[in-house]
Amino acid sequence: MLEWEGLEHICGECTRCGLCETRKNVVFGVGNRTADVMFVGEGPGEQEDIQGIPFVGPAGKLLDEMLSIIDLDRKENCYIANIVKCRPPRNRDPLETEQDACIGYLRNQVTLVKPKIIVCLGRIAAKKLIDPDYRITRQHGQWVCKNGIWMTAIYHPSALLRDVGKRPETFDDLISLRAKIRELEAKV
Ligand code: SF4
């Protein structure tokens, strides 16, 4: 297990999978490194690759709006990262081999942040972190506790941009998230 500085340095020079060949920037993560809530997406897109920051561009703007509904802010009280830190070409899904090569960095980040809650953003992250058979359309918003961390998944903001019909369900999931945050705060 590495501390933040060493982890970010090693990640920034990583060549463990083929995504290093086409990336512009490694997208390490952003936010409060002692937050109770962590969001995990699948991987960087074009804007993220250019800027080196997760969830920027239209999907990032929508994510920030979603967070503000439940009083979360990436600069203050949550941490955001991805399963893979380099952009898959043409925004394809990251391959299992790429996810497996990269997941150790995320696990190290989780160990350092020590979140009480992890919210997977979309199918890929939910399959990797919650259940390989996860069905986002059926299971989003459901809670499981793994290794002492409460976990759930909501639709990826990009999916919500493509299909606004999914937004009411996601609003309900965000309210459930806020309730879980309050429940865990009350136990402290
Ligand atoms: S995606 Fe992860 S494992 Fe692959 S090169 Fe980038 S940092 Fe390394």
PDB file of C-alpha atoms and ligand atoms in Angstrom:
ATOM      1  CA  MET A   1       0.000   0.000   0.000  1.00  0.00           C
ATOM      2  CA  LEU A   2       1.363   3.381  -1.026  1.00  0.00           C
ATOM      3  CA  GLU A   3       0.674   6.804   0.415  1.00  0.00           C
ATOM      4  CA  TRP A   4      -0.909   9.453  -1.826  1.00  0.00           C
ATOM      5  CA  GLU A   5       2.251  11.003  -3.228  1.00  0.00           C
ATOM      6  CA  GLY A   6       3.882   7.704  -4.175  1.00  0.00           C
ATOM      7  CA  LEU A   7       0.669   6.280  -5.555  1.00  0.00           C
ATOM      8  CA  GLU A   8      -0.032   9.296  -7.762  1.00  0.00           C
ATOM      9  CA  HIS A   9       3.550   9.301  -9.008  1.00  0.00           C
ATOM     10  CA  ILE A  10       3.576   5.605  -9.922  1.00  0.00           C
ATOM     11  CA  CYS A  11       0.155   5.852 -11.514  1.00  0.00           C
ATOM     12  CA  GLY A  12       1.291   8.842 -13.567  1.00  0.00           C
ATOM     13  CA  GLU A  13       4.066   6.792 -15.159  1.00  0.00           C
ATOM     14  CA  CYS A  14       2.159   3.523 -15.454  1.00  0.00           C
ATOM     15  CA  THR A  15       2.553   1.285 -18.485  1.00  0.00           C
ATOM     16  CA  ARG A  16       0.819  -1.787 -17.075  1.00  0.00           C
ATOM     17  CA  CYS A  17      -1.714  -1.979 -19.886  1.00  0.00           C
ATOM     18  CA  GLY A  18      -2.046  -0.879 -23.495  1.00  0.00           C
ATOM     19  CA  LEU A  19      -4.111   2.187 -22.640  1.00  0.00           C
ATOM     20  CA  CYS A  20      -0.854   3.967 -21.794  1.00  0.00           C
ATOM     21  CA  GLU A  21      -0.057   4.089 -25.521  1.00  0.00           C
ATOM     22  CA  THR A  22      -2.947   6.366 -26.483  1.00  0.00           C
ATOM     23  CA  ARG A  23      -3.550   8.423 -23.340  1.00  0.00           C
ATOM     24  CA  LYS A  24      -2.738  12.116 -23.110  1.00  0.00           C
ATOM     25  CA  ASN A  25      -2.988  12.169 -19.322  1.00  0.00           C
ATOM     26  CA  VAL A  26      -3.444   9.674 -16.528  1.00  0.00           C
ATOM     27  CA  VAL A  27      -6.673  10.618 -14.754  1.00  0.00           C
ATOM     28  CA  PHE A  28      -5.891   9.787 -11.154  1.00  0.00           C
ATOM     29  CA  GLY A  29      -8.806  11.143  -9.140  1.00  0.00           C
ATOM     30  CA  VAL A  30     -10.160  14.313  -7.601  1.00  0.00           C
ATOM     31  CA  GLY A  31     -11.806  15.478  -4.430  1.00  0.00           C
ATOM     32  CA  ASN A  32     -11.535  15.289  -0.676  1.00  0.00           C
ATOM     33  CA  ARG A  33      -9.117  12.514   0.235  1.00  0.00           C
ATOM     34  CA  THR A  34     -10.792  11.929   3.587  1.00  0.00           C
ATOM     35  CA  ALA A  35     -14.381  11.973   2.314  1.00  0.00           C
ATOM     36  CA  ASP A  36     -17.045   9.584   3.573  1.00  0.00           C
ATOM     37  CA  VAL A  37     -18.418   9.147   0.056  1.00  0.00           C
ATOM     38  CA  MET A  38     -16.519   7.975  -2.996  1.00  0.00           C
ATOM     39  CA  PHE A  39     -17.832   7.840  -6.586  1.00  0.00           C
ATOM     40  CA  VAL A  40     -16.279   5.438  -9.085  1.00  0.00           C
ATOM     41  CA  GLY A  41     -16.811   5.562 -12.831  1.00  0.00           C
ATOM     42  CA  GLU A  42     -15.446   3.269 -15.509  1.00  0.00           C
ATOM     43  CA  GLY A  43     -12.734   5.378 -17.125  1.00  0.00           C
ATOM     44  CA  PRO A  44     -11.818   8.747 -18.597  1.00  0.00           C
ATOM     45  CA  GLY A  45     -13.447  10.108 -21.727  1.00  0.00           C
ATOM     46  CA  GLU A  46     -12.024  12.568 -24.232  1.00  0.00           C
ATOM     47  CA  GLN A  47     -12.246  15.717 -22.094  1.00  0.00           C
ATOM     48  CA  GLU A  48     -11.010  13.871 -19.016  1.00  0.00           C
ATOM     49  CA  ASP A  49      -8.020  12.594 -20.995  1.00  0.00           C
ATOM     50  CA  ILE A  50      -7.213  16.119 -22.200  1.00  0.00           C
ATOM     51  CA  GLN A  51      -7.596  17.762 -18.796  1.00  0.00           C
ATOM     52  CA  GLY A  52      -6.411  14.915 -16.557  1.00  0.00           C
ATOM     53  CA  ILE A  53      -9.466  15.307 -14.308  1.00  0.00           C
ATOM     54  CA  PRO A  54     -12.339  12.813 -13.926  1.00  0.00           C
ATOM     55  CA  PHE A  55     -15.862  13.771 -14.939  1.00  0.00           C
ATOM     56  CA  VAL A  56     -15.411  17.036 -16.780  1.00  0.00           C
ATOM     57  CA  GLY A  57     -17.363  18.036 -19.893  1.00  0.00           C
ATOM     58  CA  PRO A  58     -21.129  17.561 -20.161  1.00  0.00           C
ATOM     59  CA  ALA A  59     -21.273  14.334 -18.110  1.00  0.00           C
ATOM     60  CA  GLY A  60     -19.149  15.917 -15.395  1.00  0.00           C
ATOM     61  CA  LYS A  61     -21.366  18.985 -15.306  1.00  0.00           C
ATOM     62  CA  LEU A  62     -24.404  16.771 -14.873  1.00  0.00           C
ATOM     63  CA  LEU A  63     -22.648  14.778 -12.142  1.00  0.00           C
ATOM     64  CA  ASP A  64     -21.861  17.994 -10.280  1.00  0.00           C
ATOM     65  CA  GLU A  65     -25.521  19.041 -10.550  1.00  0.00           C
ATOM     66  CA  MET A  66     -26.604  15.638  -9.244  1.00  0.00           C
ATOM     67  CA  LEU A  67     -24.208  15.919  -6.324  1.00  0.00           C
ATOM     68  CA  SER A  68     -25.420  19.395  -5.441  1.00  0.00           C
ATOM     69  CA  ILE A  69     -28.982  18.052  -5.048  1.00  0.00           C
ATOM     70  CA  ILE A  70     -27.789  16.085  -2.032  1.00  0.00           C
ATOM     71  CA  ASP A  71     -25.270  18.628  -0.720  1.00  0.00           C
ATOM     72  CA  LEU A  72     -22.196  16.915  -2.101  1.00  0.00           C
ATOM     73  CA  ASP A  73     -19.390  18.788  -3.814  1.00  0.00           C
ATOM     74  CA  ARG A  74     -16.264  17.287  -5.361  1.00  0.00           C
ATOM     75  CA  LYS A  75     -14.148  20.039  -3.803  1.00  0.00           C
ATOM     76  CA  GLU A  76     -15.496  19.483  -0.298  1.00  0.00           C
ATOM     77  CA  ASN A  77     -17.025  16.202   0.721  1.00  0.00           C
ATOM     78  CA  CYS A  78     -16.586  13.446  -1.831  1.00  0.00           C
ATOM     79  CA  TYR A  79     -13.828  11.793  -3.842  1.00  0.00           C
ATOM     80  CA  ILE A  80     -14.165  10.770  -7.505  1.00  0.00           C
ATOM     81  CA  ALA A  81     -12.085   8.193  -9.399  1.00  0.00           C
ATOM     82  CA  ASN A  82     -12.388   5.576 -12.118  1.00  0.00           C
ATOM     83  CA  ILE A  83     -11.755   1.852 -12.540  1.00  0.00           C
ATOM     84  CA  VAL A  84      -9.162   2.550 -15.256  1.00  0.00           C
ATOM     85  CA  LYS A  85      -7.056   5.701 -15.145  1.00  0.00           C
ATOM     86  CA  CYS A  86      -6.378   6.033 -18.880  1.00  0.00           C
ATOM     87  CA  ARG A  87      -8.875   6.637 -21.654  1.00  0.00           C
ATOM     88  CA  PRO A  88     -10.003   3.637 -23.697  1.00  0.00           C
ATOM     89  CA  PRO A  89      -9.799   4.594 -27.402  1.00  0.00           C
ATOM     90  CA  ARG A  90     -13.062   5.905 -28.870  1.00  0.00           C
ATOM     91  CA  ASN A  91     -14.603   5.611 -25.390  1.00  0.00           C
ATOM     92  CA  ARG A  92     -15.063   1.847 -25.689  1.00  0.00           C
ATOM     93  CA  ASP A  93     -15.631  -0.129 -22.502  1.00  0.00           C
ATOM     94  CA  PRO A  94     -12.376  -0.908 -20.704  1.00  0.00           C
ATOM     95  CA  LEU A  95     -11.352  -4.535 -21.274  1.00  0.00           C
ATOM     96  CA  GLU A  96     -11.291  -6.952 -18.344  1.00  0.00           C
ATOM     97  CA  THR A  97      -7.510  -7.187 -18.709  1.00  0.00           C
ATOM     98  CA  GLU A  98      -7.213  -3.385 -18.527  1.00  0.00           C
ATOM     99  CA  GLN A  99      -9.486  -3.237 -15.497  1.00  0.00           C
ATOM    100  CA  ASP A 100      -7.499  -5.959 -13.772  1.00  0.00           C
ATOM    101  CA  ALA A 101      -4.218  -4.191 -14.543  1.00  0.00           C
ATOM    102  CA  CYS A 102      -5.510  -0.930 -13.056  1.00  0.00           C
ATOM    103  CA  ILE A 103      -7.787  -1.941 -10.191  1.00  0.00           C
ATOM    104  CA  GLY A 104      -4.948  -2.028  -7.666  1.00  0.00           C
ATOM    105  CA  TYR A 105      -4.615   1.753  -7.884  1.00  0.00           C
ATOM    106  CA  LEU A 106      -8.297   2.195  -7.068  1.00  0.00           C
ATOM    107  CA  ARG A 107      -8.066  -0.281  -4.190  1.00  0.00           C
ATOM    108  CA  ASN A 108      -5.113   1.707  -2.842  1.00  0.00           C
ATOM    109  CA  GLN A 109      -7.162   4.912  -3.163  1.00  0.00           C
ATOM    110  CA  VAL A 110     -10.068   3.321  -1.284  1.00  0.00           C
ATOM    111  CA  THR A 111      -7.708   2.197   1.481  1.00  0.00           C
ATOM    112  CA  LEU A 112      -6.393   5.754   1.818  1.00  0.00           C
ATOM    113  CA  VAL A 113      -9.745   7.559   1.617  1.00  0.00           C
ATOM    114  CA  LYS A 114     -11.497   5.046   3.920  1.00  0.00           C
ATOM    115  CA  PRO A 115     -14.982   5.915   2.614  1.00  0.00           C
ATOM    116  CA  LYS A 116     -18.115   4.729   4.381  1.00  0.00           C
ATOM    117  CA  ILE A 117     -19.954   4.657   1.056  1.00  0.00           C
ATOM    118  CA  ILE A 118     -18.930   3.854  -2.518  1.00  0.00           C
ATOM    119  CA  VAL A 119     -21.281   4.785  -5.349  1.00  0.00           C
ATOM    120  CA  CYS A 120     -20.567   3.088  -8.668  1.00  0.00           C
ATOM    121  CA  LEU A 121     -21.369   5.274 -11.646  1.00  0.00           C
ATOM    122  CA  GLY A 122     -22.714   2.893 -14.260  1.00  0.00           C
ATOM    123  CA  ARG A 123     -22.641  -0.765 -15.205  1.00  0.00           C
ATOM    124  CA  ILE A 124     -18.908  -1.313 -15.620  1.00  0.00           C
ATOM    125  CA  ALA A 125     -17.958  -0.027 -12.182  1.00  0.00           C
ATOM    126  CA  ALA A 126     -20.854  -1.906 -10.558  1.00  0.00           C
ATOM    127  CA  LYS A 127     -19.799  -5.167 -12.201  1.00  0.00           C
ATOM    128  CA  LYS A 128     -16.227  -4.716 -11.078  1.00  0.00           C
ATOM    129  CA  LEU A 129     -16.868  -3.563  -7.517  1.00  0.00           C
ATOM    130  CA  ILE A 130     -20.226  -5.046  -6.494  1.00  0.00           C
ATOM    131  CA  ASP A 131     -21.081  -8.141  -8.518  1.00  0.00           C
ATOM    132  CA  PRO A 132     -19.846  -9.495 -11.891  1.00  0.00           C
ATOM    133  CA  ASP A 133     -23.480 -10.236 -12.759  1.00  0.00           C
ATOM    134  CA  TYR A 134     -24.754  -6.790 -11.756  1.00  0.00           C
ATOM    135  CA  ARG A 135     -27.716  -5.565 -13.821  1.00  0.00           C
ATOM    136  CA  ILE A 136     -27.791  -1.787 -13.597  1.00  0.00           C
ATOM    137  CA  THR A 137     -31.348  -1.480 -14.953  1.00  0.00           C
ATOM    138  CA  ARG A 138     -32.707  -3.786 -12.236  1.00  0.00           C
ATOM    139  CA  GLN A 139     -30.354  -3.233  -9.333  1.00  0.00           C
ATOM    140  CA  HIS A 140     -29.446   0.472  -9.357  1.00  0.00           C
ATOM    141  CA  GLY A 141     -30.121   2.122  -6.032  1.00  0.00           C
ATOM    142  CA  GLN A 142     -29.922  -1.135  -4.058  1.00  0.00           C
ATOM    143  CA  TRP A 143     -27.466  -1.258  -1.152  1.00  0.00           C
ATOM    144  CA  VAL A 144     -24.953  -3.931  -0.184  1.00  0.00           C
ATOM    145  CA  CYS A 145     -22.307  -3.803   2.531  1.00  0.00           C
ATOM    146  CA  LYS A 146     -18.930  -5.240   1.516  1.00  0.00           C
ATOM    147  CA  ASN A 147     -15.921  -5.231   3.829  1.00  0.00           C
ATOM    148  CA  GLY A 148     -17.590  -2.611   6.004  1.00  0.00           C
ATOM    149  CA  ILE A 149     -18.304  -0.229   3.108  1.00  0.00           C
ATOM    150  CA  TRP A 150     -21.858   0.472   1.932  1.00  0.00           C
ATOM    151  CA  MET A 151     -22.048   0.205  -1.838  1.00  0.00           C
ATOM    152  CA  THR A 152     -24.608   1.075  -4.453  1.00  0.00           C
ATOM    153  CA  ALA A 153     -24.734   1.977  -8.144  1.00  0.00           C
ATOM    154  CA  ILE A 154     -26.554   4.647 -10.092  1.00  0.00           C
ATOM    155  CA  TYR A 155     -26.722   5.297 -13.816  1.00  0.00           C
ATOM    156  CA  HIS A 156     -23.618   6.836 -15.347  1.00  0.00           C
ATOM    157  CA  PRO A 157     -24.151  10.560 -16.093  1.00  0.00           C
ATOM    158  CA  SER A 158     -23.439   9.866 -19.778  1.00  0.00           C
ATOM    159  CA  ALA A 159     -26.382   7.436 -19.819  1.00  0.00           C
ATOM    160  CA  LEU A 160     -28.542  10.136 -18.236  1.00  0.00           C
ATOM    161  CA  LEU A 161     -27.526  12.572 -20.959  1.00  0.00           C
ATOM    162  CA  ARG A 162     -28.524  10.030 -23.627  1.00  0.00           C
ATOM    163  CA  ASP A 163     -31.777   9.002 -21.942  1.00  0.00           C
ATOM    164  CA  VAL A 164     -33.483  11.627 -19.806  1.00  0.00           C
ATOM    165  CA  GLY A 165     -36.172   9.046 -19.002  1.00  0.00           C
ATOM    166  CA  LYS A 166     -33.731   7.505 -16.504  1.00  0.00           C
ATOM    167  CA  ARG A 167     -33.438  10.713 -14.499  1.00  0.00           C
ATOM    168  CA  PRO A 168     -36.462  10.271 -12.167  1.00  0.00           C
ATOM    169  CA  GLU A 169     -35.125   6.869 -11.011  1.00  0.00           C
ATOM    170  CA  THR A 170     -31.722   8.425 -10.485  1.00  0.00           C
ATOM    171  CA  PHE A 171     -33.247  11.216  -8.422  1.00  0.00           C
ATOM    172  CA  ASP A 172     -34.765   8.547  -6.168  1.00  0.00           C
ATOM    173  CA  ASP A 173     -31.344   6.863  -5.929  1.00  0.00           C
ATOM    174  CA  LEU A 174     -29.751  10.161  -4.919  1.00  0.00           C
ATOM    175  CA  ILE A 175     -32.342  10.651  -2.182  1.00  0.00           C
ATOM    176  CA  SER A 176     -31.572   7.117  -0.995  1.00  0.00           C
ATOM    177  CA  LEU A 177     -27.879   8.034  -0.976  1.00  0.00           C
ATOM    178  CA  ARG A 178     -28.558  11.118   1.109  1.00  0.00           C
ATOM    179  CA  ALA A 179     -30.557   9.002   3.563  1.00  0.00           C
ATOM    180  CA  LYS A 180     -27.690   6.501   3.830  1.00  0.00           C
ATOM    181  CA  ILE A 181     -25.191   9.298   4.454  1.00  0.00           C
ATOM    182  CA  ARG A 182     -27.385  10.675   7.243  1.00  0.00           C
ATOM    183  CA  GLU A 183     -27.957   7.219   8.709  1.00  0.00           C
ATOM    184  CA  LEU A 184     -24.209   6.565   8.907  1.00  0.00           C
ATOM    185  CA  GLU A 185     -23.498  10.049  10.287  1.00  0.00           C
ATOM    186  CA  ALA A 186     -26.065   9.450  13.018  1.00  0.00           C
ATOM    187  CA  LYS A 187     -24.238   6.283  14.108  1.00  0.00           C
ATOM    188  CA  VAL A 188     -20.953   8.104  14.787  1.00  0.00           C
TER     189      VAL A 188
HETATM  190  S1  SF4 B   1      -5.193   2.226 -17.423  1.00  0.00           S
HETATM  191 FE1  SF4 B   1      -4.254   1.895 -15.414  1.00  0.00          FE
HETATM  192  S2  SF4 B   1      -3.004   0.042 -15.661  1.00  0.00           S
HETATM  193 FE2  SF4 B   1      -3.444   0.823 -17.725  1.00  0.00          FE
HETATM  194  S3  SF4 B   1      -1.679   2.148 -18.208  1.00  0.00           S
HETATM  195 FE3  SF4 B   1      -3.308   3.456 -17.335  1.00  0.00          FE
HETATM  196  S4  SF4 B   1      -2.818   3.586 -15.151  1.00  0.00           S
HETATM  197 FE4  SF4 B   1      -1.677   1.834 -15.979  1.00  0.00          FE
END
